[in-house]
Structures are given as C-alpha cells and as structure tokens.
C-alpha cells in the first residue's frame, strides 16, 4: 500500500501523477494506469489514531503532512497528544488493558523494552523496510533502536544525541573578553572541552552585560532544562557521562556483572553537584524550564551555553526565533576532567570525553491490536519516508534530527535552509563526532526504563530544591533501582542490559 499512497486517482492528469511520483521513495515504481482502479483510495472510511507528545515538536509534522496522506488514501488521521510526563502511562495503560486506543505511536526509543518485548507492537514487514532506503540510515539508528531481538517493530524517524551549543561571538580567542578570561583562568577563551572549562565560561559571563541582537543586557551563564516530569533528567545524565563512563567498558547505568546500580557512585554525585551549579548559573526561572523553554531562550540570547538535542541548530538560524543567527557554536559535550573507575574504586586523573546518545530518537510503531493495521502501517511509512525526514531535519521546531547519512552529507540541504557554510560544517561535524565516538554512552533501553528514569527524575529534582544532598538523592535512586530490577527479574534485566550495550564477557 505504501507505493499506492503516492498516487492520485486515475482520472487526474498523468503529468500531476508524474510530479507526485517524483517525490516517492527511490526504487518504487508507479502502477500502470489501468491498475489504479477502485484501489486509488484504499483506506476510505478508515481512521488512524496517532499518539505522541504535546506540542509542535514531533506532533507538528503529523498535523502538517497527514492531510496529504488523507487525500491520497481516503483515510483520516486523528492526532492525540499528551504532555511528555504523561505519555508513557497513557500508552502502556492502553496496551495492558487491551484497549485499541492508538494505532500509530511515535515514542522514545528507550521505551522499547516495555512496548516491543511484550509484543504490543506489530512487526514491520521487510518489504516496507526495504523501500525506506535502509542503507542510508546510520547503523546506530537502524540497528539499535528500532528492533527487539531479531524483530524490527518500529521505523526510524529521528536521530537523537545531546550536544553543546555556545555563543561563538562571545566565546572565541578573538573575543573582546578573551584577554580578561585568559588573565583570570590561565588559558584561552574557546569552546569548552571539559566540564571545568564549561563552568569557568559560565561563571565568567553570568550576569555580565553583553551585546545581543543590537541591545546590551545581562546574560546568564547556562540554559539547561531542569524541570521535573519532563525531559530534563537526560541533561543531568549528559553531565554524568564524562565522569562515569569508563573507556572500553560499555556498562554505565549498571554493572554488567549483576545489575548493581552505578548511579550513586562518586561520578554521578559529581555530576549532580555540577547540575546544581548550573541551577545557580542560569536564569532564575530555569528550574521550571523544559527543553522547549531553553529552545526559546537560548536563541533569544539569554545564555552563553546550552545542552540539548540537535533541534537548536535549525532554530538558531531561524530569524523569526533567533537573535543569534550565525553566532552559535556547536560541539561535542564536554568531557570529565577525570573519571571514576568503578571496578578499581578510584578516580582516574585524565580528561574523559563521553558523548551521551540521549533518548536515541523518536521512532514510529504500530499497535498490534490496531483495527486498521494496514492503514496504520501505511501512514507510519509515509511519515518515515526519506524525502520527508530529510526536510524535517532542517526545519525548525519539528523535533526531527539527523538519522541518515544523506542528512549529514548533503551540506546544500542545510545551506538552503538558511545556515551559513561555517555553521553548517560545524553543526554537522559535531553530530557526526558525537554519534561515532568510541566512548559514547548509549541510553538505557531495557524493560522498565521509564520507571527507572522516573525515580531518577524525582530524586534529582529534590536535590535541586535543596531538600536532600546529592549523595542522599542518588542513594535513594540506587535503592529504588534495585527494587525495580528485582521485581522485573534480575537475570532477565541483566540479559537485556548486556544486549543493549553490546557487552561480551
């Protein structure tokens, strides 16, 4: 059906049909005119219910492009959106109760253990996968986030990893502030490569009056999402990665011996102390900011430094949303100035860069109990088609980031979207280096991941509010993680975790 969706009814002019097929996936050929017949609208009268998070990010492309699919197929699309903090519960409750509430799910890849392992999602037909140019999909996103075991249950849609953003008009060796910074800290003012450099820059600029968008006003040191029950805990984990990821050892959240949590180790405590420092070097309202807020305020010139997914790149070049067009630097996350070797029980005094493949990406699945399964699969493939995701990646506020080689290698794609060449090259290089880094941390992708992360989110929020110390907060997390693991089955959780990180004895 995927090939048919691009066809207008037989009575339309052939020239219009040819134009439409010019946008179809390579290798797919239009049927002969006589084959269209009554199947030109194969899903007439069928409604596909799509569920994802609230807002234009991720849900926006569905709103924008569903009418095209509806016109081609005769089906209708209903989009249901929930706040991110509610999304998992809405979906898992529908699955567990057997309610056929949603047909297409656009969800975080690290929920795969809860959705794929129990068989709640429909396997994706190989013929459909073959039409989506699988060799163009970066292996990290093609092989690690859409399958459970040997079965593919979702289509890649978005490629996610955290990266660094900074005001390169302020932070560079030729900056008007470079001499003062060098005198104070003893090294050049430039893109921070370690967390100590990151905080030196934040401290140096926090509260300082600088020129932004033609006006002089105070600026904050950082803009980091810190609101509970949103997506902020991923930002905290990005701080922890450089301190806690041991080079050559894929095990980061737990040991791969027996699933002992590492979350309360000195590495994670250091990271939480840093995250609290970010609270004090950001705007006063930062504790209430989700990533959606930082994506408004950083491009508006509110802060010097920002940690986020790839979305900020296109937003920073959108003149309708940004006063720092062409003034943003892009980089890999800073590394730890040292890292904690949990096996040796000691700090190793060397810089440790460990980018975090936070979230992994939004993926598209189809409910196994959908009553309109064929239409749902067709719409999922329609949204995941290479031509569409290529354009969504360069469009601000879609929530879609590069997951394909073609998105990273076609610099004209980015230049045509408004990037200057220097910025496009810098942005794409930062993404490539992040996802290919040999010490990168893969996100938690086992059954119960949402529950594990909810506990972490709650306790780090208590530490940010000064209710408890960082050590107490993370000790609470470790204890709760042990209970979750025991309840779900330690041996099975260990097996899943080892598979997820690629651990071999």
XYZ file of C-alpha atoms in Angstrom, residues 109 112 116 126 129 133-159 357 360 363 403-405 435 442 445 496 499-502:
46
model
C 13.321 4.562 21.510
C 11.265 -0.360 23.506
C 8.300 -4.327 21.967
C 10.637 -6.434 5.493
C 11.778 -1.579 5.422
C 16.446 3.151 1.854
C 17.825 1.279 4.892
C 21.453 1.628 3.793
C 21.083 5.395 4.152
C 20.147 5.079 7.837
C 23.085 5.425 10.226
C 23.629 1.994 11.866
C 23.213 3.436 15.368
C 19.618 4.314 14.488
C 18.914 1.493 12.038
C 20.133 -1.424 14.147
C 19.943 -0.405 17.789
C 16.719 1.488 18.345
C 14.008 0.002 16.120
C 14.323 -3.709 16.902
C 13.941 -6.030 19.863
C 15.987 -9.150 19.363
C 15.846 -10.046 15.689
C 12.471 -8.436 15.034
C 12.002 -4.853 13.821
C 8.994 -3.245 15.474
C 9.413 0.407 14.515
C 10.539 2.738 11.781
C 13.395 5.205 12.355
C 12.147 8.784 12.332
C 14.543 10.898 14.357
C 18.158 10.578 15.469
C 23.247 9.276 22.925
C 18.150 7.673 20.934
C 10.531 6.102 16.427
C 19.458 9.862 11.462
C 20.526 9.336 7.844
C 23.823 9.708 6.031
C 27.368 9.528 17.299
C 24.030 4.542 24.956
C 16.997 0.591 26.723
C 18.586 -7.205 28.305
C 22.443 -6.914 24.897
C 21.548 -3.232 24.842
C 25.096 -2.029 25.467
C 26.827 -4.757 23.465
